[in-house]
């Protein structure tokens, strides 16, 4: 096949071909959004690019993903979630194999699927007083993954955010979906950050950095 023929077969220009998730504005915007929410965020575009702020690897996940078993299982979990969201195009929340909450929302613009926004490493407990119970439950899993369960490892749990009831989780999932809409507008249409802050605080004042 000639180069000319290959060129004519390529799809027409779309938002996906104009927006890169791996560098520049989108990556910088992700960092600002992560700081605003106070939880680890990551992006997966439909083209396969991933943006993941380095601070994502704090807390127990930094230890878990440091083992071969933990890293492989984590990748499988995210891939399964990604496939479900890409197929259904609806927000999704679940527990990972270690018991942490993962939130995933589709990012769309004018009917075109751009990718997925993930919010993760959140504990399914009510407050810091119950984190010690979660840590005890985690002992067996830690042995299975070959983790060094030192004081440093368990101290890292104190860095995590918590969401307890299904009601809280569903409410936060809807909030993250709203965040996703604003994120796309800022990434694609250059919506100003200060406008986003004003609008999101008016619509959901109970969240922000929770």
JSON list of C-alpha atoms in Angstrom, two decimals:
[
{"chain": "A", "resi": 1, "resn": "UNK", "atom": "CA", "xyz": [0.00, 0.00, 0.00]},
{"chain": "A", "resi": 2, "resn": "UNK", "atom": "CA", "xyz": [1.35, 3.41, -0.94]},
{"chain": "A", "resi": 3, "resn": "UNK", "atom": "CA", "xyz": [1.88, 6.25, 1.55]},
{"chain": "A", "resi": 4, "resn": "UNK", "atom": "CA", "xyz": [-0.86, 8.18, -0.21]},
{"chain": "A", "resi": 5, "resn": "UNK", "atom": "CA", "xyz": [-3.35, 5.34, 0.25]},
{"chain": "A", "resi": 6, "resn": "UNK", "atom": "CA", "xyz": [-2.42, 5.02, 3.93]},
{"chain": "A", "resi": 7, "resn": "UNK", "atom": "CA", "xyz": [-3.02, 8.72, 4.45]},
{"chain": "A", "resi": 8, "resn": "UNK", "atom": "CA", "xyz": [-6.48, 8.70, 2.92]},
{"chain": "A", "resi": 9, "resn": "UNK", "atom": "CA", "xyz": [-7.54, 5.83, 5.20]},
{"chain": "A", "resi": 10, "resn": "UNK", "atom": "CA", "xyz": [-6.76, 7.72, 8.39]},
{"chain": "A", "resi": 11, "resn": "UNK", "atom": "CA", "xyz": [-9.75, 9.17, 10.31]},
{"chain": "A", "resi": 12, "resn": "UNK", "atom": "CA", "xyz": [-10.67, 12.82, 10.09]},
{"chain": "A", "resi": 13, "resn": "UNK", "atom": "CA", "xyz": [-9.33, 15.26, 12.65]},
{"chain": "A", "resi": 14, "resn": "UNK", "atom": "CA", "xyz": [-11.04, 14.92, 16.05]},
{"chain": "A", "resi": 15, "resn": "UNK", "atom": "CA", "xyz": [-10.62, 16.30, 19.54]},
{"chain": "A", "resi": 16, "resn": "UNK", "atom": "CA", "xyz": [-8.60, 13.20, 20.41]},
{"chain": "A", "resi": 17, "resn": "UNK", "atom": "CA", "xyz": [-6.06, 14.10, 17.76]},
{"chain": "A", "resi": 18, "resn": "UNK", "atom": "CA", "xyz": [-5.79, 17.63, 19.12]},
{"chain": "A", "resi": 19, "resn": "UNK", "atom": "CA", "xyz": [-5.48, 16.97, 22.87]},
{"chain": "A", "resi": 20, "resn": "UNK", "atom": "CA", "xyz": [-2.48, 15.15, 24.33]},
{"chain": "A", "resi": 21, "resn": "UNK", "atom": "CA", "xyz": [-2.87, 13.61, 27.79]},
{"chain": "A", "resi": 22, "resn": "UNK", "atom": "CA", "xyz": [0.84, 12.99, 28.23]},
{"chain": "A", "resi": 23, "resn": "UNK", "atom": "CA", "xyz": [2.25, 16.50, 28.41]},
{"chain": "A", "resi": 24, "resn": "UNK", "atom": "CA", "xyz": [1.53, 20.20, 28.32]},
{"chain": "A", "resi": 25, "resn": "UNK", "atom": "CA", "xyz": [-1.76, 21.76, 29.37]},
{"chain": "A", "resi": 26, "resn": "UNK", "atom": "CA", "xyz": [-3.66, 18.59, 30.25]},
{"chain": "A", "resi": 27, "resn": "UNK", "atom": "CA", "xyz": [-0.89, 17.24, 32.48]},
{"chain": "A", "resi": 28, "resn": "UNK", "atom": "CA", "xyz": [-0.54, 20.57, 34.26]},
{"chain": "A", "resi": 29, "resn": "UNK", "atom": "CA", "xyz": [-4.29, 20.82, 34.68]},
{"chain": "A", "resi": 30, "resn": "UNK", "atom": "CA", "xyz": [-4.36, 17.34, 36.23]},
{"chain": "A", "resi": 31, "resn": "UNK", "atom": "CA", "xyz": [-1.83, 18.43, 38.85]},
{"chain": "A", "resi": 32, "resn": "UNK", "atom": "CA", "xyz": [-3.93, 21.45, 39.78]},
{"chain": "A", "resi": 33, "resn": "UNK", "atom": "CA", "xyz": [-7.09, 19.34, 39.98]},
{"chain": "A", "resi": 34, "resn": "UNK", "atom": "CA", "xyz": [-5.33, 16.76, 42.11]},
{"chain": "A", "resi": 35, "resn": "UNK", "atom": "CA", "xyz": [-4.23, 19.45, 44.54]},
{"chain": "A", "resi": 36, "resn": "UNK", "atom": "CA", "xyz": [-7.77, 20.89, 44.61]},
{"chain": "A", "resi": 37, "resn": "UNK", "atom": "CA", "xyz": [-9.38, 17.53, 45.43]},
{"chain": "A", "resi": 38, "resn": "UNK", "atom": "CA", "xyz": [-6.66, 16.20, 47.71]},
{"chain": "A", "resi": 39, "resn": "UNK", "atom": "CA", "xyz": [-6.71, 12.68, 46.23]},
{"chain": "A", "resi": 40, "resn": "UNK", "atom": "CA", "xyz": [-4.55, 10.90, 43.65]},
{"chain": "A", "resi": 41, "resn": "UNK", "atom": "CA", "xyz": [-5.85, 11.33, 40.10]},
{"chain": "A", "resi": 42, "resn": "UNK", "atom": "CA", "xyz": [-4.83, 9.74, 36.82]},
{"chain": "A", "resi": 43, "resn": "UNK", "atom": "CA", "xyz": [-6.01, 9.90, 33.23]},
{"chain": "A", "resi": 44, "resn": "UNK", "atom": "CA", "xyz": [-6.29, 7.37, 30.47]},
{"chain": "A", "resi": 45, "resn": "UNK", "atom": "CA", "xyz": [-7.04, 8.64, 26.98]},
{"chain": "A", "resi": 46, "resn": "UNK", "atom": "CA", "xyz": [-8.76, 6.60, 24.29]},
{"chain": "A", "resi": 47, "resn": "UNK", "atom": "CA", "xyz": [-5.44, 6.63, 22.43]},
{"chain": "A", "resi": 48, "resn": "UNK", "atom": "CA", "xyz": [-3.77, 4.83, 25.34]},
{"chain": "A", "resi": 49, "resn": "UNK", "atom": "CA", "xyz": [-1.81, 7.72, 26.84]},
{"chain": "A", "resi": 50, "resn": "UNK", "atom": "CA", "xyz": [-1.60, 7.87, 30.62]},
{"chain": "A", "resi": 51, "resn": "UNK", "atom": "CA", "xyz": [-0.93, 10.86, 32.81]},
{"chain": "A", "resi": 52, "resn": "UNK", "atom": "CA", "xyz": [-0.11, 10.00, 36.40]},
{"chain": "A", "resi": 53, "resn": "UNK", "atom": "CA", "xyz": [1.26, 12.55, 38.82]},
{"chain": "A", "resi": 54, "resn": "UNK", "atom": "CA", "xyz": [4.25, 11.22, 40.73]},
{"chain": "A", "resi": 55, "resn": "UNK", "atom": "CA", "xyz": [2.57, 11.97, 44.07]},
{"chain": "A", "resi": 56, "resn": "UNK", "atom": "CA", "xyz": [0.09, 9.21, 43.21]},
{"chain": "A", "resi": 57, "resn": "UNK", "atom": "CA", "xyz": [2.70, 6.80, 44.47]},
{"chain": "A", "resi": 58, "resn": "UNK", "atom": "CA", "xyz": [2.45, 7.82, 48.09]},
{"chain": "A", "resi": 59, "resn": "UNK", "atom": "CA", "xyz": [0.66, 5.90, 50.80]},
{"chain": "A", "resi": 60, "resn": "UNK", "atom": "CA", "xyz": [0.31, 2.12, 50.83]},
{"chain": "A", "resi": 61, "resn": "UNK", "atom": "CA", "xyz": [-0.07, 1.94, 47.04]},
{"chain": "A", "resi": 62, "resn": "UNK", "atom": "CA", "xyz": [3.56, 3.02, 46.68]},
{"chain": "A", "resi": 63, "resn": "UNK", "atom": "CA", "xyz": [4.58, -0.09, 48.62]},
{"chain": "A", "resi": 64, "resn": "UNK", "atom": "CA", "xyz": [2.10, -2.42, 46.94]},
{"chain": "A", "resi": 65, "resn": "UNK", "atom": "CA", "xyz": [3.05, -1.41, 43.42]},
{"chain": "A", "resi": 66, "resn": "UNK", "atom": "CA", "xyz": [6.68, -1.85, 44.39]},
{"chain": "A", "resi": 67, "resn": "UNK", "atom": "CA", "xyz": [6.18, -5.63, 44.39]},
{"chain": "A", "resi": 68, "resn": "UNK", "atom": "CA", "xyz": [5.85, -7.69, 41.22]},
{"chain": "A", "resi": 69, "resn": "UNK", "atom": "CA", "xyz": [2.59, -9.34, 42.35]},
{"chain": "A", "resi": 70, "resn": "UNK", "atom": "CA", "xyz": [1.07, -6.07, 43.52]},
{"chain": "A", "resi": 71, "resn": "UNK", "atom": "CA", "xyz": [1.97, -4.17, 40.38]},
{"chain": "A", "resi": 72, "resn": "UNK", "atom": "CA", "xyz": [0.60, -6.85, 38.05]},
{"chain": "A", "resi": 73, "resn": "UNK", "atom": "CA", "xyz": [-2.67, -7.15, 39.95]},
{"chain": "A", "resi": 74, "resn": "UNK", "atom": "CA", "xyz": [-3.06, -3.38, 40.09]},
{"chain": "A", "resi": 75, "resn": "UNK", "atom": "CA", "xyz": [-2.67, -3.13, 36.32]},
{"chain": "A", "resi": 76, "resn": "UNK", "atom": "CA", "xyz": [-5.30, -5.81, 35.80]},
{"chain": "A", "resi": 77, "resn": "UNK", "atom": "CA", "xyz": [-7.76, -4.01, 38.09]},
{"chain": "A", "resi": 78, "resn": "UNK", "atom": "CA", "xyz": [-7.36, -0.71, 36.25]},
{"chain": "A", "resi": 79, "resn": "UNK", "atom": "CA", "xyz": [-7.59, -2.40, 32.88]},
{"chain": "A", "resi": 80, "resn": "UNK", "atom": "CA", "xyz": [-10.86, -4.10, 33.85]},
{"chain": "A", "resi": 81, "resn": "UNK", "atom": "CA", "xyz": [-12.30, -0.81, 35.11]},
{"chain": "A", "resi": 82, "resn": "UNK", "atom": "CA", "xyz": [-11.12, 0.98, 31.99]},
{"chain": "A", "resi": 83, "resn": "UNK", "atom": "CA", "xyz": [-12.80, -1.59, 29.74]},
{"chain": "A", "resi": 84, "resn": "UNK", "atom": "CA", "xyz": [-16.10, -1.29, 31.62]},
{"chain": "A", "resi": 85, "resn": "UNK", "atom": "CA", "xyz": [-16.14, 2.51, 31.49]},
{"chain": "A", "resi": 86, "resn": "UNK", "atom": "CA", "xyz": [-15.13, 2.62, 27.82]},
{"chain": "A", "resi": 87, "resn": "UNK", "atom": "CA", "xyz": [-17.86, 0.11, 26.98]},
{"chain": "A", "resi": 88, "resn": "UNK", "atom": "CA", "xyz": [-20.68, 1.53, 29.12]},
{"chain": "A", "resi": 89, "resn": "UNK", "atom": "CA", "xyz": [-19.63, 5.20, 29.16]},
{"chain": "A", "resi": 90, "resn": "UNK", "atom": "CA", "xyz": [-21.03, 5.70, 32.65]},
{"chain": "A", "resi": 91, "resn": "UNK", "atom": "CA", "xyz": [-19.29, 6.55, 35.99]},
{"chain": "A", "resi": 92, "resn": "UNK", "atom": "CA", "xyz": [-18.11, 3.58, 38.03]},
{"chain": "A", "resi": 93, "resn": "UNK", "atom": "CA", "xyz": [-16.85, 2.94, 41.58]},
{"chain": "A", "resi": 94, "resn": "UNK", "atom": "CA", "xyz": [-15.43, -0.28, 42.98]},
{"chain": "A", "resi": 95, "resn": "UNK", "atom": "CA", "xyz": [-12.98, -1.75, 45.46]},
{"chain": "A", "resi": 96, "resn": "UNK", "atom": "CA", "xyz": [-9.60, -2.83, 44.18]},
{"chain": "A", "resi": 97, "resn": "UNK", "atom": "CA", "xyz": [-8.10, -6.19, 45.17]},
{"chain": "A", "resi": 98, "resn": "UNK", "atom": "CA", "xyz": [-6.49, -4.56, 48.22]},
{"chain": "A", "resi": 99, "resn": "UNK", "atom": "CA", "xyz": [-9.75, -2.97, 49.38]},
{"chain": "A", "resi": 100, "resn": "UNK", "atom": "CA", "xyz": [-9.20, 0.66, 48.33]},
{"chain": "A", "resi": 101, "resn": "UNK", "atom": "CA", "xyz": [-11.90, 2.62, 46.52]},
{"chain": "A", "resi": 102, "resn": "UNK", "atom": "CA", "xyz": [-11.37, 3.51, 42.86]},
{"chain": "A", "resi": 103, "resn": "UNK", "atom": "CA", "xyz": [-13.62, 6.01, 41.10]},
{"chain": "A", "resi": 104, "resn": "UNK", "atom": "CA", "xyz": [-13.72, 6.25, 37.31]},
{"chain": "A", "resi": 105, "resn": "UNK", "atom": "CA", "xyz": [-15.65, 8.68, 35.14]},
{"chain": "A", "resi": 106, "resn": "UNK", "atom": "CA", "xyz": [-15.74, 8.97, 31.33]},
{"chain": "A", "resi": 107, "resn": "UNK", "atom": "CA", "xyz": [-14.48, 12.20, 29.78]},
{"chain": "A", "resi": 108, "resn": "UNK", "atom": "CA", "xyz": [-16.56, 13.28, 26.79]},
{"chain": "A", "resi": 109, "resn": "UNK", "atom": "CA", "xyz": [-16.78, 16.38, 24.64]},
{"chain": "A", "resi": 110, "resn": "UNK", "atom": "CA", "xyz": [-19.62, 16.91, 22.18]},
{"chain": "A", "resi": 111, "resn": "UNK", "atom": "CA", "xyz": [-20.38, 13.20, 22.09]},
{"chain": "A", "resi": 112, "resn": "UNK", "atom": "CA", "xyz": [-16.76, 12.16, 21.58]},
{"chain": "A", "resi": 113, "resn": "UNK", "atom": "CA", "xyz": [-15.10, 9.92, 24.17]},
{"chain": "A", "resi": 114, "resn": "UNK", "atom": "CA", "xyz": [-11.74, 11.40, 25.17]},
{"chain": "A", "resi": 115, "resn": "UNK", "atom": "CA", "xyz": [-10.75, 9.09, 28.01]},
{"chain": "A", "resi": 116, "resn": "UNK", "atom": "CA", "xyz": [-11.24, 8.28, 31.69]},
{"chain": "A", "resi": 117, "resn": "UNK", "atom": "CA", "xyz": [-10.52, 10.21, 34.88]},
{"chain": "A", "resi": 118, "resn": "UNK", "atom": "CA", "xyz": [-9.58, 8.01, 37.86]},
{"chain": "A", "resi": 119, "resn": "UNK", "atom": "CA", "xyz": [-9.72, 8.98, 41.54]},
{"chain": "A", "resi": 120, "resn": "UNK", "atom": "CA", "xyz": [-8.11, 6.39, 43.76]},
{"chain": "A", "resi": 121, "resn": "UNK", "atom": "CA", "xyz": [-6.43, 5.21, 46.96]},
{"chain": "A", "resi": 122, "resn": "UNK", "atom": "CA", "xyz": [-9.41, 6.14, 49.15]},
{"chain": "A", "resi": 123, "resn": "UNK", "atom": "CA", "xyz": [-10.24, 4.08, 52.25]},
{"chain": "A", "resi": 124, "resn": "UNK", "atom": "CA", "xyz": [-13.77, 2.64, 52.61]},
{"chain": "A", "resi": 125, "resn": "UNK", "atom": "CA", "xyz": [-13.98, 3.60, 56.30]},
{"chain": "A", "resi": 126, "resn": "UNK", "atom": "CA", "xyz": [-15.73, 6.37, 58.19]},
{"chain": "A", "resi": 127, "resn": "UNK", "atom": "CA", "xyz": [-12.84, 8.17, 59.88]},
{"chain": "A", "resi": 128, "resn": "UNK", "atom": "CA", "xyz": [-9.26, 7.86, 61.07]},
{"chain": "A", "resi": 129, "resn": "UNK", "atom": "CA", "xyz": [-10.43, 5.99, 64.14]},
{"chain": "A", "resi": 130, "resn": "UNK", "atom": "CA", "xyz": [-11.28, 2.93, 62.05]},
{"chain": "A", "resi": 131, "resn": "UNK", "atom": "CA", "xyz": [-8.14, 2.92, 59.90]},
{"chain": "A", "resi": 132, "resn": "UNK", "atom": "CA", "xyz": [-6.40, 0.72, 62.50]},
{"chain": "A", "resi": 133, "resn": "UNK", "atom": "CA", "xyz": [-9.10, -1.93, 61.94]},
{"chain": "A", "resi": 134, "resn": "UNK", "atom": "CA", "xyz": [-8.54, -1.76, 58.20]},
{"chain": "A", "resi": 135, "resn": "UNK", "atom": "CA", "xyz": [-4.82, -2.21, 58.76]},
{"chain": "A", "resi": 136, "resn": "UNK", "atom": "CA", "xyz": [-5.42, -5.37, 60.77]},
{"chain": "A", "resi": 137, "resn": "UNK", "atom": "CA", "xyz": [-7.57, -6.78, 57.98]},
{"chain": "A", "resi": 138, "resn": "UNK", "atom": "CA", "xyz": [-4.81, -5.96, 55.54]},
{"chain": "A", "resi": 139, "resn": "UNK", "atom": "CA", "xyz": [-2.21, -8.15, 57.27]},
{"chain": "A", "resi": 140, "resn": "UNK", "atom": "CA", "xyz": [-3.05, -11.32, 55.33]},
{"chain": "A", "resi": 141, "resn": "UNK", "atom": "CA", "xyz": [-3.07, -9.52, 52.00]},
{"chain": "A", "resi": 142, "resn": "UNK", "atom": "CA", "xyz": [0.27, -7.92, 52.80]},
{"chain": "A", "resi": 143, "resn": "UNK", "atom": "CA", "xyz": [1.82, -11.35, 53.36]},
{"chain": "A", "resi": 144, "resn": "UNK", "atom": "CA", "xyz": [0.33, -12.60, 50.08]},
{"chain": "A", "resi": 145, "resn": "UNK", "atom": "CA", "xyz": [1.93, -9.76, 48.13]},
{"chain": "A", "resi": 146, "resn": "UNK", "atom": "CA", "xyz": [5.25, -10.17, 49.90]},
{"chain": "A", "resi": 147, "resn": "UNK", "atom": "CA", "xyz": [5.11, -6.72, 51.45]},
{"chain": "A", "resi": 148, "resn": "UNK", "atom": "CA", "xyz": [7.39, -5.51, 54.18]},
{"chain": "A", "resi": 149, "resn": "UNK", "atom": "CA", "xyz": [4.76, -4.42, 56.70]},
{"chain": "A", "resi": 150, "resn": "UNK", "atom": "CA", "xyz": [6.96, -2.03, 58.59]},
{"chain": "A", "resi": 151, "resn": "UNK", "atom": "CA", "xyz": [5.76, 0.92, 60.66]},
{"chain": "A", "resi": 152, "resn": "UNK", "atom": "CA", "xyz": [6.47, 3.11, 57.64]},
{"chain": "A", "resi": 153, "resn": "UNK", "atom": "CA", "xyz": [4.03, 1.07, 55.55]},
{"chain": "A", "resi": 154, "resn": "UNK", "atom": "CA", "xyz": [1.20, 1.30, 58.07]},
{"chain": "A", "resi": 155, "resn": "UNK", "atom": "CA", "xyz": [1.91, 4.94, 58.86]},
{"chain": "A", "resi": 156, "resn": "UNK", "atom": "CA", "xyz": [1.27, 5.64, 55.17]},
{"chain": "A", "resi": 157, "resn": "UNK", "atom": "CA", "xyz": [-2.43, 4.79, 55.70]},
{"chain": "A", "resi": 158, "resn": "UNK", "atom": "CA", "xyz": [-2.78, 8.03, 57.64]},
{"chain": "A", "resi": 159, "resn": "UNK", "atom": "CA", "xyz": [-2.21, 9.99, 54.43]},
{"chain": "A", "resi": 160, "resn": "UNK", "atom": "CA", "xyz": [-5.36, 8.64, 52.81]},
{"chain": "A", "resi": 161, "resn": "UNK", "atom": "CA", "xyz": [-8.85, 10.11, 52.51]},
{"chain": "A", "resi": 162, "resn": "UNK", "atom": "CA", "xyz": [-11.90, 8.13, 53.62]},
{"chain": "A", "resi": 163, "resn": "UNK", "atom": "CA", "xyz": [-15.46, 7.60, 52.40]},
{"chain": "A", "resi": 164, "resn": "UNK", "atom": "CA", "xyz": [-17.75, 5.38, 54.42]},
{"chain": "A", "resi": 165, "resn": "UNK", "atom": "CA", "xyz": [-21.30, 4.71, 53.27]},
{"chain": "A", "resi": 166, "resn": "UNK", "atom": "CA", "xyz": [-22.61, 3.88, 49.81]},
{"chain": "A", "resi": 167, "resn": "UNK", "atom": "CA", "xyz": [-24.42, 7.21, 49.91]},
{"chain": "A", "resi": 168, "resn": "UNK", "atom": "CA", "xyz": [-21.13, 9.06, 50.41]},
{"chain": "A", "resi": 169, "resn": "UNK", "atom": "CA", "xyz": [-19.46, 7.09, 47.64]},
{"chain": "A", "resi": 170, "resn": "UNK", "atom": "CA", "xyz": [-22.27, 7.66, 45.14]},
{"chain": "A", "resi": 171, "resn": "UNK", "atom": "CA", "xyz": [-22.35, 11.34, 46.00]},
{"chain": "A", "resi": 172, "resn": "UNK", "atom": "CA", "xyz": [-18.61, 11.64, 45.47]},
{"chain": "A", "resi": 173, "resn": "UNK", "atom": "CA", "xyz": [-18.86, 9.71, 42.19]},
{"chain": "A", "resi": 174, "resn": "UNK", "atom": "CA", "xyz": [-21.40, 12.26, 40.91]},
{"chain": "A", "resi": 175, "resn": "UNK", "atom": "CA", "xyz": [-19.13, 15.04, 42.12]},
{"chain": "A", "resi": 176, "resn": "UNK", "atom": "CA", "xyz": [-16.14, 13.56, 40.27]},
{"chain": "A", "resi": 177, "resn": "UNK", "atom": "CA", "xyz": [-18.30, 13.26, 37.17]},
{"chain": "A", "resi": 178, "resn": "UNK", "atom": "CA", "xyz": [-19.03, 16.98, 37.43]},
{"chain": "A", "resi": 179, "resn": "UNK", "atom": "CA", "xyz": [-15.30, 17.61, 37.92]},
{"chain": "A", "resi": 180, "resn": "UNK", "atom": "CA", "xyz": [-14.71, 15.65, 34.72]},
{"chain": "A", "resi": 181, "resn": "UNK", "atom": "CA", "xyz": [-17.04, 17.91, 32.73]},
{"chain": "A", "resi": 182, "resn": "UNK", "atom": "CA", "xyz": [-15.19, 20.99, 33.92]},
{"chain": "A", "resi": 183, "resn": "UNK", "atom": "CA", "xyz": [-11.84, 19.33, 33.29]},
{"chain": "A", "resi": 184, "resn": "UNK", "atom": "CA", "xyz": [-12.70, 18.71, 29.65]},
{"chain": "A", "resi": 185, "resn": "UNK", "atom": "CA", "xyz": [-13.94, 22.27, 29.20]},
{"chain": "A", "resi": 186, "resn": "UNK", "atom": "CA", "xyz": [-10.70, 23.64, 30.62]},
{"chain": "A", "resi": 187, "resn": "UNK", "atom": "CA", "xyz": [-8.59, 21.27, 28.52]},
{"chain": "A", "resi": 188, "resn": "UNK", "atom": "CA", "xyz": [-10.43, 21.73, 25.22]},
{"chain": "A", "resi": 189, "resn": "UNK", "atom": "CA", "xyz": [-12.08, 25.15, 25.32]},
{"chain": "A", "resi": 190, "resn": "UNK", "atom": "CA", "xyz": [-9.63, 26.99, 27.61]},
{"chain": "A", "resi": 191, "resn": "UNK", "atom": "CA", "xyz": [-12.20, 27.59, 30.33]},
{"chain": "A", "resi": 192, "resn": "UNK", "atom": "CA", "xyz": [-10.40, 29.64, 33.05]},
{"chain": "A", "resi": 193, "resn": "UNK", "atom": "CA", "xyz": [-9.52, 27.96, 36.37]},
{"chain": "A", "resi": 194, "resn": "UNK", "atom": "CA", "xyz": [-11.14, 30.74, 38.41]},
{"chain": "A", "resi": 195, "resn": "UNK", "atom": "CA", "xyz": [-14.43, 30.22, 36.56]},
{"chain": "A", "resi": 196, "resn": "UNK", "atom": "CA", "xyz": [-14.27, 26.49, 37.33]},
{"chain": "A", "resi": 197, "resn": "UNK", "atom": "CA", "xyz": [-13.67, 27.19, 41.03]},
{"chain": "A", "resi": 198, "resn": "UNK", "atom": "CA", "xyz": [-16.62, 29.56, 41.22]},
{"chain": "A", "resi": 199, "resn": "UNK", "atom": "CA", "xyz": [-18.99, 27.17, 39.46]},
{"chain": "A", "resi": 200, "resn": "UNK", "atom": "CA", "xyz": [-17.97, 23.99, 41.29]},
{"chain": "A", "resi": 201, "resn": "UNK", "atom": "CA", "xyz": [-18.08, 25.61, 44.72]},
{"chain": "A", "resi": 202, "resn": "UNK", "atom": "CA", "xyz": [-21.56, 26.93, 44.02]},
{"chain": "A", "resi": 203, "resn": "UNK", "atom": "CA", "xyz": [-22.79, 23.56, 42.80]},
{"chain": "A", "resi": 204, "resn": "UNK", "atom": "CA", "xyz": [-21.10, 21.34, 45.41]},
{"chain": "A", "resi": 205, "resn": "UNK", "atom": "CA", "xyz": [-19.85, 23.39, 48.38]},
{"chain": "A", "resi": 206, "resn": "UNK", "atom": "CA", "xyz": [-19.63, 20.30, 50.61]},
{"chain": "A", "resi": 207, "resn": "UNK", "atom": "CA", "xyz": [-16.72, 18.88, 48.65]},
{"chain": "A", "resi": 208, "resn": "UNK", "atom": "CA", "xyz": [-13.52, 20.39, 47.31]},
{"chain": "A", "resi": 209, "resn": "UNK", "atom": "CA", "xyz": [-10.56, 19.10, 49.28]},
{"chain": "A", "resi": 210, "resn": "UNK", "atom": "CA", "xyz": [-12.40, 16.58, 51.45]}
]
